[in-house]
Amino acid sequence: MNVYDSARMADVLAPLGYGPTDRPDEADMVILNTCHIREKAAEKVFSELGRLRRIKDARAAQGLPMVLAVAGCVAQAEGEEVLRRAPFVDIVLGPQTYHRLPEMVAQAARAGGAVLDTEFPTEPKFDFLPEARAEGTNAFLAIQEGCDRFCTFCVVPYTRGAEYSRPAAAVLAEAASLAAQGVREITVIGQNVNAWHGEPGWDLGSLLTALARIDGIERLRYTTSHPRDMSDSLIAAHRDLPELMPFLHLPIQSGSNRILAAMNRGHDRDQYRRLTDRLRAARPDLALSSDFIVGFPGETDADFADTLALVADIGFVQTYSFKYSPRPGTPAAAMGDQIPEAVKEARLAELQALLQRQTEAFNQSCVGREMSVLLDRPGRYEDQLLGRSPYMQPVHVRAPGQRIGDVVRLRIAAVHPNSLEAVLA
Ligand code: 5AD
Ligand code: SF4
């Protein structure tokens, strides 16, 4: 979501004459788009600000301006703290107000003091953003934001705010514009994307069906979903839409029913298992990915063993796993029985080793299989092109005569450490 938001901030600022650069020392403006999901991400902001301050001072000594803005969820949650610890910051803005950036830039130039805008405005920012500019064959499209689920470990409902779904017409118009700019694969995104309900009588299943009908759109994905919001129509979309890739990121967080209850997830292990059975019945070649948190308050060795057993039982082919990080203001941060860092580390290492073996076994099982791959980049060698498999694996192939943007049938020939090698099928 932050990648998408950063691109949209660039779109908003383009009419003012700003364009992207890789070099902060050459930048008239630097925006740090920040993440508050775990403490490590949030703390990084302050070390990064220290580095940028030196660049800003060096530019000032040469008479060059540098507007410094902090955007995103750290700004939302700790805006005052950012200004206190880093008084050289010019603008602090939350994720819901970046459509007002041009106004803030003007205000910062006039005022000489810092501008702080971390409101949850009544106007949806999406209505005020210019048309999204596409780069390449793949694009994110935000259809939903915020979350009403209130998992006890999570800051999202506080930083991104209440669940909001964009209207179907706006989503379809943005998708059509992306397709016209050459996009072939769209990943619709939201913090709880399958809670999308932009129109009475619609859900994500019907939205994906409408997106699949747009000329030029050949592949669809969605992320991130909550197991409780998996509707019948969405499961049917996995059966009926060849455009919908057979790879689903469906976080469960833990394999222990006791911990799932303490997390306020609203589902247990068996419900999750039945759901994945239904998804696989709809789409037999479906592969699953998940998020896990280890060391949630009160997690025992037995709870953790349940997680390891679930990982093997479901057969996840890819996952993201994290040590529990207490977040200010969330219920879990105030729970007793916080787990020592060393235990979290040992559990994370064990979980990641198991997941790594499953990812490797899955990659090996792909050898000899035919898959469709969207070619999205030139390779290092002549006639070589790179792309992604339906399962997001990077694939390289010698494909003379093929072009970027083509979807080709390939046979997987070998597994390399970070990619698959393929031949034209
Ligand atoms: N500590 C550790 N991981 C977290 N996540 C969310 N909040 C926390 C936290 N407090 C993880 C969850 C979520 C992913 C985006 O980040 O696994 O699915
Ligand atoms: Fe956070 Fe996802 Fe739970 Fe919402 S569903 S509170 S975004 S972990």
Tab-separated table of C-alpha atoms and ligand atoms in Angstrom:
chain	number	residue	atom	x	y	z
A	1	MET	CA	0.000	0.000	0.000
A	2	ASN	CA	2.873	2.360	0.718
A	3	VAL	CA	4.343	1.693	-2.723
A	4	TYR	CA	0.983	2.632	-4.220
A	5	ASP	CA	0.616	5.708	-1.985
A	6	SER	CA	4.126	6.912	-2.853
A	7	ALA	CA	3.335	6.677	-6.568
A	8	ARG	CA	0.106	8.602	-6.029
A	9	MET	CA	1.959	11.324	-4.088
A	10	ALA	CA	4.285	11.657	-7.076
A	11	ASP	CA	1.193	11.963	-9.328
A	12	VAL	CA	-0.205	14.731	-7.082
A	13	LEU	CA	3.066	16.667	-7.119
A	14	ALA	CA	3.847	16.284	-10.838
A	15	PRO	CA	1.724	19.330	-11.868
A	16	LEU	CA	3.838	21.458	-9.486
A	17	GLY	CA	6.932	20.449	-11.441
A	18	TYR	CA	8.264	17.796	-9.081
A	19	GLY	CA	9.642	14.561	-10.512
A	20	PRO	CA	11.322	11.570	-8.913
A	21	THR	CA	15.073	11.353	-8.274
A	22	ASP	CA	17.238	8.633	-6.698
A	23	ARG	CA	19.481	11.188	-5.034
A	24	PRO	CA	18.339	12.952	-1.852
A	25	ASP	CA	21.202	15.491	-2.156
A	26	GLU	CA	19.675	16.677	-5.431
A	27	ALA	CA	16.101	16.770	-4.149
A	28	ASP	CA	14.087	19.961	-3.633
A	29	MET	CA	11.731	17.838	-1.568
A	30	VAL	CA	12.032	14.549	0.277
A	31	ILE	CA	8.990	12.628	1.474
A	32	LEU	CA	9.508	9.739	3.873
A	33	ASN	CA	6.518	7.461	3.486
A	34	THR	CA	6.515	5.548	6.731
A	35	CYS	CA	5.193	2.301	8.229
A	36	HIS	CA	4.030	1.818	11.809
A	37	ILE	CA	3.167	-1.876	11.688
A	38	ARG	CA	6.151	-2.991	13.799
A	39	GLU	CA	8.471	-1.020	16.063
A	40	LYS	CA	11.516	-1.626	13.870
A	41	ALA	CA	9.879	0.075	10.881
A	42	ALA	CA	8.771	3.029	12.988
A	43	GLU	CA	12.191	3.555	14.631
A	44	LYS	CA	13.893	3.556	11.228
A	45	VAL	CA	12.121	6.840	10.496
A	46	PHE	CA	14.086	8.727	13.130
A	47	SER	CA	17.484	7.426	12.043
A	48	GLU	CA	16.601	8.234	8.443
A	49	LEU	CA	15.540	11.748	9.468
A	50	GLY	CA	18.940	12.309	11.102
A	51	ARG	CA	20.620	11.434	7.797
A	52	LEU	CA	18.313	13.705	5.818
A	53	ARG	CA	18.895	16.597	8.207
A	54	ARG	CA	22.596	16.627	7.290
A	55	ILE	CA	21.692	16.693	3.589
A	56	LYS	CA	19.164	19.467	4.166
A	57	ASP	CA	21.778	21.531	6.068
A	58	ALA	CA	24.376	20.990	3.340
A	59	ARG	CA	21.891	22.143	0.708
A	60	ALA	CA	20.902	25.164	2.817
A	61	ALA	CA	24.594	26.169	3.018
A	62	GLN	CA	24.569	26.330	-0.801
A	63	GLY	CA	21.316	28.313	-0.772
A	64	LEU	CA	19.295	25.339	-2.035
A	65	PRO	CA	15.880	24.455	-0.632
A	66	MET	CA	14.778	21.069	0.649
A	67	VAL	CA	11.229	20.565	1.836
A	68	LEU	CA	11.196	17.603	4.204
A	69	ALA	CA	7.905	15.768	4.685
A	70	VAL	CA	7.003	12.728	6.777
A	71	ALA	CA	3.985	10.864	5.441
A	72	GLY	CA	2.267	7.571	6.234
A	73	CYS	CA	1.331	5.764	9.395
A	74	VAL	CA	4.173	6.903	11.685
A	75	ALA	CA	3.155	10.472	10.862
A	76	GLN	CA	-0.455	9.555	11.622
A	77	ALA	CA	0.293	7.870	14.938
A	78	GLU	CA	3.192	10.016	16.164
A	79	GLY	CA	2.940	13.312	14.260
A	80	GLU	CA	3.564	15.521	17.302
A	81	GLU	CA	6.451	13.303	18.377
A	82	VAL	CA	8.020	13.576	14.910
A	83	LEU	CA	7.938	17.373	15.126
A	84	ARG	CA	9.306	17.335	18.677
A	85	ARG	CA	12.191	14.977	17.882
A	86	ALA	CA	12.827	16.396	14.402
A	87	PRO	CA	11.891	20.119	14.404
A	88	PHE	CA	13.574	20.544	10.986
A	89	VAL	CA	10.706	18.605	9.364
A	90	ASP	CA	8.454	20.913	7.300
A	91	ILE	CA	5.363	18.792	6.704
A	92	VAL	CA	3.753	15.905	8.578
A	93	LEU	CA	0.828	14.221	6.861
A	94	GLY	CA	-1.178	11.055	7.413
A	95	PRO	CA	-2.183	8.480	4.796
A	96	GLN	CA	-5.627	10.046	4.333
A	97	THR	CA	-4.573	13.595	3.442
A	98	TYR	CA	-1.907	13.303	0.760
A	99	HIS	CA	-4.265	14.674	-1.898
A	100	ARG	CA	-3.753	17.999	-0.064
A	101	LEU	CA	0.040	17.941	-0.576
A	102	PRO	CA	0.154	20.854	-3.049
A	103	GLU	CA	-1.662	23.028	-0.511
A	104	MET	CA	0.700	21.917	2.273
A	105	VAL	CA	3.782	22.663	0.154
A	106	ALA	CA	2.493	26.191	-0.495
A	107	GLN	CA	1.645	26.628	3.168
A	108	ALA	CA	5.077	25.416	4.301
A	109	ALA	CA	6.736	27.926	1.962
A	110	ARG	CA	4.599	30.752	3.361
A	111	ALA	CA	4.436	29.883	7.039
A	112	GLY	CA	7.983	29.145	8.047
A	113	GLY	CA	6.613	26.780	10.697
A	114	ALA	CA	5.789	23.100	10.261
A	115	VAL	CA	2.508	22.018	8.683
A	116	LEU	CA	0.738	19.099	10.389
A	117	ASP	CA	-2.240	17.388	8.757
A	118	THR	CA	-3.192	14.043	10.257
A	119	GLU	CA	-6.944	14.446	10.017
A	120	PHE	CA	-9.308	11.751	8.842
A	121	PRO	CA	-11.089	14.046	6.379
A	122	THR	CA	-14.679	13.392	5.361
A	123	GLU	CA	-13.792	13.740	1.674
A	124	PRO	CA	-12.207	10.550	0.306
A	125	LYS	CA	-8.761	11.405	-1.030
A	126	PHE	CA	-9.323	9.166	-4.061
A	127	ASP	CA	-11.842	11.701	-5.419
A	128	PHE	CA	-9.123	14.365	-5.522
A	129	LEU	CA	-6.192	12.426	-6.956
A	130	PRO	CA	-5.158	12.860	-10.587
A	131	GLU	CA	-5.256	9.878	-12.950
A	132	ALA	CA	-2.775	7.188	-11.879
A	133	ARG	CA	0.258	7.008	-14.151
A	134	ALA	CA	1.363	3.481	-14.955
A	135	GLU	CA	4.922	2.279	-15.282
A	136	GLY	CA	5.362	-1.060	-16.968
A	137	THR	CA	3.061	-4.039	-17.289
A	138	ASN	CA	2.052	-4.478	-13.630
A	139	ALA	CA	0.163	-2.107	-11.378
A	140	PHE	CA	-1.360	-1.876	-7.942
A	141	LEU	CA	-4.841	-0.454	-7.653
A	142	ALA	CA	-6.136	0.511	-4.184
A	143	ILE	CA	-9.826	-0.369	-3.925
A	144	GLN	CA	-10.193	-0.371	-0.176
A	145	GLU	CA	-8.470	1.102	2.819
A	146	GLY	CA	-8.577	0.875	6.591
A	147	CYS	CA	-9.927	-1.959	8.671
A	148	ASP	CA	-12.733	-2.661	11.144
A	149	ARG	CA	-11.422	-6.037	12.346
A	150	PHE	CA	-9.327	-4.844	15.299
A	151	CYS	CA	-6.963	-7.777	15.666
A	152	THR	CA	-5.501	-7.132	19.124
A	153	PHE	CA	-1.873	-6.806	17.867
A	154	CYS	CA	-2.543	-4.419	14.983
A	155	VAL	CA	-2.297	-0.631	14.596
A	156	VAL	CA	-3.964	-0.480	11.181
A	157	PRO	CA	-7.504	0.330	12.401
A	158	TYR	CA	-6.004	3.322	14.266
A	159	THR	CA	-3.570	4.603	11.632
A	160	ARG	CA	-5.465	3.908	8.402
A	161	GLY	CA	-8.846	4.388	10.030
A	162	ALA	CA	-12.239	2.813	9.473
A	163	GLU	CA	-12.868	0.522	6.528
A	164	TYR	CA	-13.586	2.457	3.317
A	165	SER	CA	-14.420	0.964	-0.086
A	166	ARG	CA	-14.040	2.926	-3.305
A	167	PRO	CA	-17.071	2.907	-5.618
A	168	ALA	CA	-16.969	0.252	-8.367
A	169	ALA	CA	-17.175	2.856	-11.155
A	170	ALA	CA	-14.050	4.661	-9.898
A	171	VAL	CA	-12.126	1.368	-9.614
A	172	LEU	CA	-13.150	0.240	-13.105
A	173	ALA	CA	-12.241	3.630	-14.612
A	174	GLU	CA	-8.790	3.538	-13.005
A	175	ALA	CA	-8.281	-0.037	-14.243
A	176	ALA	CA	-9.311	0.892	-17.803
A	177	SER	CA	-6.887	3.811	-17.763
A	178	LEU	CA	-4.069	1.547	-16.518
A	179	ALA	CA	-4.862	-0.993	-19.260
A	180	ALA	CA	-4.774	1.764	-21.885
A	181	GLN	CA	-1.310	2.719	-20.591
A	182	GLY	CA	-0.042	-0.833	-21.179
A	183	VAL	CA	-0.763	-2.542	-17.861
A	184	ARG	CA	-1.543	-6.258	-18.259
A	185	GLU	CA	-1.659	-7.348	-14.632
A	186	ILE	CA	-3.490	-5.561	-11.831
A	187	THR	CA	-3.191	-6.360	-8.151
A	188	VAL	CA	-6.095	-4.786	-6.309
A	189	ILE	CA	-5.001	-3.848	-2.823
A	190	GLY	CA	-6.387	-2.865	0.553
A	191	GLN	CA	-5.628	-3.592	4.212
A	192	ASN	CA	-8.632	-5.915	4.198
A	193	VAL	CA	-9.243	-6.122	0.480
A	194	ASN	CA	-11.930	-8.805	0.482
A	195	ALA	CA	-14.091	-6.673	2.770
A	196	TRP	CA	-14.583	-4.454	-0.313
A	197	HIS	CA	-18.262	-3.586	-0.789
A	198	GLY	CA	-18.177	-0.529	-3.039
A	199	GLU	CA	-21.684	-0.989	-4.396
A	200	PRO	CA	-24.883	-2.514	-2.952
A	201	GLY	CA	-25.085	-6.102	-4.184
A	202	TRP	CA	-21.400	-6.191	-5.177
A	203	ASP	CA	-18.442	-7.809	-3.495
A	204	LEU	CA	-14.863	-8.518	-4.487
A	205	GLY	CA	-15.989	-11.535	-6.569
A	206	SER	CA	-18.191	-9.404	-8.813
A	207	LEU	CA	-15.596	-6.621	-8.954
A	208	LEU	CA	-12.909	-9.056	-10.150
A	209	THR	CA	-15.348	-10.387	-12.753
A	210	ALA	CA	-15.894	-6.840	-14.063
A	211	LEU	CA	-12.141	-6.118	-14.024
A	212	ALA	CA	-11.438	-9.312	-16.008
A	213	ARG	CA	-13.677	-8.006	-18.820
A	214	ILE	CA	-11.531	-4.899	-19.383
A	215	ASP	CA	-9.604	-5.092	-22.666
A	216	GLY	CA	-5.907	-5.632	-22.066
A	217	ILE	CA	-6.216	-6.901	-18.491
A	218	GLU	CA	-4.903	-10.445	-18.607
A	219	ARG	CA	-4.039	-11.186	-15.010
A	220	LEU	CA	-5.589	-10.249	-11.663
A	221	ARG	CA	-4.532	-10.649	-8.052
A	222	TYR	CA	-5.774	-9.251	-4.763
A	223	THR	CA	-4.123	-8.685	-1.416
A	224	THR	CA	-4.451	-8.760	1.615
A	225	SER	CA	-7.473	-10.798	2.627
A	226	HIS	CA	-9.078	-11.794	5.895
A	227	PRO	CA	-10.373	-15.395	6.154
A	228	ARG	CA	-13.666	-14.160	7.604
A	229	ASP	CA	-14.397	-12.023	4.518
A	230	MET	CA	-14.027	-14.802	1.929
A	231	SER	CA	-17.488	-14.783	0.288
A	232	ASP	CA	-19.032	-17.567	-1.826
A	233	SER	CA	-18.885	-15.275	-4.839
A	234	LEU	CA	-15.166	-14.650	-4.314
A	235	ILE	CA	-14.495	-18.388	-4.057
A	236	ALA	CA	-16.530	-18.873	-7.243
A	237	ALA	CA	-14.383	-16.222	-8.954
A	238	HIS	CA	-11.365	-18.477	-8.346
A	239	ARG	CA	-13.221	-21.207	-10.249
A	240	ASP	CA	-14.618	-19.040	-13.050
A	241	LEU	CA	-11.983	-16.411	-13.873
A	242	PRO	CA	-8.903	-17.647	-15.725
A	243	GLU	CA	-7.490	-14.124	-15.269
A	244	LEU	CA	-7.455	-14.567	-11.501
A	245	MET	CA	-4.038	-16.029	-10.630
A	246	PRO	CA	-4.065	-19.268	-8.599
A	247	PHE	CA	-2.023	-17.799	-5.771
A	248	LEU	CA	-3.655	-16.402	-2.668
A	249	HIS	CA	-2.133	-14.566	0.265
A	250	LEU	CA	-4.479	-15.385	3.124
A	251	PRO	CA	-2.929	-14.596	6.515
A	252	ILE	CA	-3.778	-16.807	9.487
A	253	GLN	CA	-1.125	-15.447	11.957
A	254	SER	CA	-1.068	-18.517	14.238
A	255	GLY	CA	-1.984	-22.209	14.259
A	256	SER	CA	-3.156	-22.199	17.878
A	257	ASN	CA	-6.867	-21.748	18.557
A	258	ARG	CA	-6.120	-20.192	21.943
A	259	ILE	CA	-3.825	-17.577	20.380
A	260	LEU	CA	-6.202	-16.954	17.469
A	261	ALA	CA	-8.915	-16.153	20.031
A	262	ALA	CA	-6.583	-13.834	21.972
A	263	MET	CA	-5.752	-12.123	18.683
A	264	ASN	CA	-9.479	-11.537	18.051
A	265	ARG	CA	-9.149	-13.103	14.620
A	266	GLY	CA	-12.737	-14.365	14.576
A	267	HIS	CA	-11.835	-17.789	13.159
A	268	ASP	CA	-10.098	-20.932	14.369
A	269	ARG	CA	-7.733	-23.380	12.722
A	270	ASP	CA	-10.433	-25.742	11.460
A	271	GLN	CA	-12.479	-22.952	9.896
A	272	TYR	CA	-9.358	-21.802	8.074
A	273	ARG	CA	-8.644	-25.353	6.918
A	274	ARG	CA	-12.216	-25.792	5.613
A	275	LEU	CA	-11.961	-22.485	3.787
A	276	THR	CA	-8.750	-23.493	2.044
A	277	ASP	CA	-10.345	-26.848	1.123
A	278	ARG	CA	-13.193	-24.974	-0.576
A	279	LEU	CA	-10.756	-22.667	-2.391
A	280	ARG	CA	-8.731	-25.633	-3.618
A	281	ALA	CA	-11.873	-27.419	-4.762
A	282	ALA	CA	-12.709	-24.285	-6.790
A	283	ARG	CA	-9.181	-23.967	-8.169
A	284	PRO	CA	-7.136	-27.168	-7.820
A	285	ASP	CA	-3.812	-25.530	-8.781
A	286	LEU	CA	-4.199	-22.859	-6.092
A	287	ALA	CA	-1.145	-22.213	-3.900
A	288	LEU	CA	-1.403	-20.440	-0.557
A	289	SER	CA	0.697	-17.898	1.230
A	290	SER	CA	0.279	-16.462	4.720
A	291	ASP	CA	1.525	-14.122	7.435
A	292	PHE	CA	2.561	-15.421	10.860
A	293	ILE	CA	3.325	-13.731	14.139
A	294	VAL	CA	5.452	-15.648	16.658
A	295	GLY	CA	5.720	-14.748	20.331
A	296	PHE	CA	2.289	-13.201	20.742
A	297	PRO	CA	1.661	-12.618	24.502
A	298	GLY	CA	1.000	-15.935	26.252
A	299	GLU	CA	2.227	-18.119	23.340
A	300	THR	CA	3.485	-21.418	24.814
A	301	ASP	CA	5.681	-24.068	23.231
A	302	ALA	CA	2.500	-26.061	22.594
A	303	ASP	CA	0.856	-23.092	20.829
A	304	PHE	CA	3.936	-22.688	18.673
A	305	ALA	CA	3.941	-26.418	17.874
A	306	ASP	CA	0.359	-25.939	16.637
A	307	THR	CA	1.634	-23.250	14.257
A	308	LEU	CA	4.352	-25.536	12.876
A	309	ALA	CA	1.798	-28.325	12.417
A	310	LEU	CA	-0.600	-26.003	10.605
A	311	VAL	CA	2.117	-24.763	8.240
A	312	ALA	CA	2.822	-28.346	7.182
A	313	ASP	CA	-0.875	-29.287	7.081
A	314	ILE	CA	-1.933	-26.407	4.811
A	315	GLY	CA	1.266	-26.641	2.778
A	316	PHE	CA	1.953	-22.928	2.448
A	317	VAL	CA	4.378	-22.266	-0.403
A	318	GLN	CA	5.424	-18.812	0.715
A	319	THR	CA	5.001	-16.725	3.852
A	320	TYR	CA	5.960	-13.628	5.740
A	321	SER	CA	6.681	-14.197	9.415
A	322	PHE	CA	7.394	-11.715	12.167
A	323	LYS	CA	8.257	-11.517	15.837
A	324	TYR	CA	5.382	-10.003	17.773
A	325	SER	CA	6.033	-6.282	18.286
A	326	PRO	CA	3.955	-4.480	20.941
A	327	ARG	CA	2.309	-1.440	19.375
A	328	PRO	CA	1.230	1.538	21.466
A	329	GLY	CA	-2.509	1.681	22.087
A	330	THR	CA	-3.296	-1.869	20.935
A	331	PRO	CA	-4.876	-4.331	23.408
A	332	ALA	CA	-2.126	-6.964	23.057
A	333	ALA	CA	0.558	-4.482	24.112
A	334	ALA	CA	-1.108	-4.311	27.546
A	335	MET	CA	-1.500	-8.097	27.948
A	336	GLY	CA	0.496	-9.940	30.590
A	337	ASP	CA	2.929	-12.722	29.732
A	338	GLN	CA	4.913	-10.903	27.045
A	339	ILE	CA	7.364	-13.352	25.484
A	340	PRO	CA	11.131	-12.810	25.903
A	341	GLU	CA	13.005	-11.652	22.818
A	342	ALA	CA	15.253	-14.739	22.760
A	343	VAL	CA	12.224	-17.074	22.648
A	344	LYS	CA	10.679	-15.037	19.824
A	345	GLU	CA	13.929	-15.242	17.908
A	346	ALA	CA	14.281	-19.000	18.306
A	347	ARG	CA	10.669	-19.583	17.241
A	348	LEU	CA	11.011	-17.285	14.244
A	349	ALA	CA	14.141	-19.110	13.090
A	350	GLU	CA	12.443	-22.499	13.411
A	351	LEU	CA	9.322	-21.351	11.575
A	352	GLN	CA	11.310	-19.721	8.797
A	353	ALA	CA	13.440	-22.837	8.303
A	354	LEU	CA	10.292	-24.934	7.853
A	355	LEU	CA	8.756	-22.379	5.490
A	356	GLN	CA	11.975	-22.199	3.493
A	357	ARG	CA	11.906	-25.986	2.992
A	358	GLN	CA	8.296	-25.814	1.824
A	359	THR	CA	9.044	-22.981	-0.613
A	360	GLU	CA	11.975	-24.943	-2.039
A	361	ALA	CA	9.906	-28.125	-2.342
A	362	PHE	CA	7.220	-26.164	-4.170
A	363	ASN	CA	9.757	-24.616	-6.553
A	364	GLN	CA	11.161	-28.095	-7.279
A	365	SER	CA	7.653	-29.414	-7.938
A	366	CYS	CA	7.306	-26.784	-10.668
A	367	VAL	CA	10.057	-28.338	-12.812
A	368	GLY	CA	8.484	-29.866	-15.917
A	369	ARG	CA	5.226	-27.951	-15.409
A	370	GLU	CA	3.811	-25.572	-17.999
A	371	MET	CA	2.843	-22.138	-16.780
A	372	SER	CA	1.795	-18.836	-18.276
A	373	VAL	CA	4.257	-16.048	-17.576
A	374	LEU	CA	3.808	-12.324	-18.108
A	375	LEU	CA	7.094	-11.006	-19.515
A	376	ASP	CA	7.769	-7.724	-17.740
A	377	ARG	CA	11.496	-6.900	-18.033
A	378	PRO	CA	14.495	-7.400	-20.297
A	379	GLY	CA	17.010	-9.985	-19.058
A	380	ARG	CA	20.771	-9.757	-18.881
A	381	TYR	CA	21.460	-11.773	-22.027
A	382	GLU	CA	20.423	-11.401	-25.638
A	383	ASP	CA	16.837	-12.548	-26.261
A	384	GLN	CA	16.390	-13.172	-22.538
A	385	LEU	CA	13.254	-11.852	-20.871
A	386	LEU	CA	12.097	-11.948	-17.261
A	387	GLY	CA	8.625	-12.318	-15.856
A	388	ARG	CA	6.545	-13.728	-13.048
A	389	SER	CA	4.844	-17.082	-12.840
A	390	PRO	CA	1.238	-17.270	-11.603
A	391	TYR	CA	2.813	-17.956	-8.183
A	392	MET	CA	4.929	-14.774	-8.263
A	393	GLN	CA	8.140	-16.729	-8.852
A	394	PRO	CA	10.636	-14.771	-10.963
A	395	VAL	CA	11.156	-16.654	-14.259
A	396	HIS	CA	13.757	-16.111	-16.972
A	397	VAL	CA	13.585	-17.435	-20.511
A	398	ARG	CA	15.316	-17.090	-23.879
A	399	ALA	CA	12.402	-16.010	-25.990
A	400	PRO	CA	13.462	-14.513	-29.315
A	401	GLY	CA	10.640	-12.598	-30.956
A	402	GLN	CA	8.634	-12.164	-27.729
A	403	ARG	CA	8.034	-8.764	-26.255
A	404	ILE	CA	7.573	-7.247	-22.816
A	405	GLY	CA	3.862	-7.340	-22.041
A	406	ASP	CA	3.333	-10.737	-23.722
A	407	VAL	CA	1.870	-13.596	-21.718
A	408	VAL	CA	3.616	-16.765	-22.901
A	409	ARG	CA	3.344	-20.481	-22.124
A	410	LEU	CA	6.597	-21.707	-20.649
A	411	ARG	CA	7.879	-25.015	-19.370
A	412	ILE	CA	9.913	-24.739	-16.166
A	413	ALA	CA	13.324	-26.314	-16.751
A	414	ALA	CA	15.364	-25.640	-13.601
A	415	VAL	CA	15.302	-24.024	-10.166
A	416	HIS	CA	17.916	-21.382	-9.263
A	417	PRO	CA	18.320	-19.827	-5.807
A	418	ASN	CA	16.177	-16.781	-6.631
A	419	SER	CA	14.420	-17.658	-9.846
A	420	LEU	CA	13.118	-20.345	-12.174
A	421	GLU	CA	14.577	-21.016	-15.604
A	422	ALA	CA	12.134	-21.832	-18.364
A	423	VAL	CA	11.872	-22.657	-22.076
A	424	LEU	CA	9.088	-21.740	-24.485
A	425	ALA	CA	6.470	-24.485	-24.296
B	1	5AD	N1	3.808	-7.412	15.489
B	1	5AD	C1	4.280	-8.258	14.544
B	1	5AD	N2	3.708	-8.417	13.349
B	1	5AD	C2	2.592	-7.692	13.076
B	1	5AD	N3	1.791	-7.654	12.010
B	1	5AD	C3	0.811	-6.752	12.226
B	1	5AD	N4	0.948	-6.219	13.461
B	1	5AD	C4	2.050	-6.797	14.017
B	1	5AD	C5	2.687	-6.675	15.262
B	1	5AD	N5	2.228	-5.863	16.210
B	1	5AD	C6	1.984	-8.498	10.828
B	1	5AD	C7	0.780	-9.408	10.606
B	1	5AD	C8	0.123	-8.799	9.402
B	1	5AD	C9	1.315	-8.216	8.669
B	1	5AD	C10	0.994	-7.168	7.659
B	1	5AD	O1	2.120	-7.689	9.694
B	1	5AD	O2	1.256	-10.709	10.321
B	1	5AD	O3	-0.590	-9.721	8.619
B	2	SF4	FE1	-4.746	-5.484	11.112
B	2	SF4	FE2	-5.352	-7.175	9.069
B	2	SF4	FE3	-6.370	-7.578	11.573
B	2	SF4	FE4	-7.226	-5.508	10.071
B	2	SF4	S1	-7.489	-7.725	9.603
B	2	SF4	S2	-6.706	-5.444	12.251
B	2	SF4	S3	-5.336	-4.900	9.018
B	2	SF4	S4	-4.178	-7.681	10.920
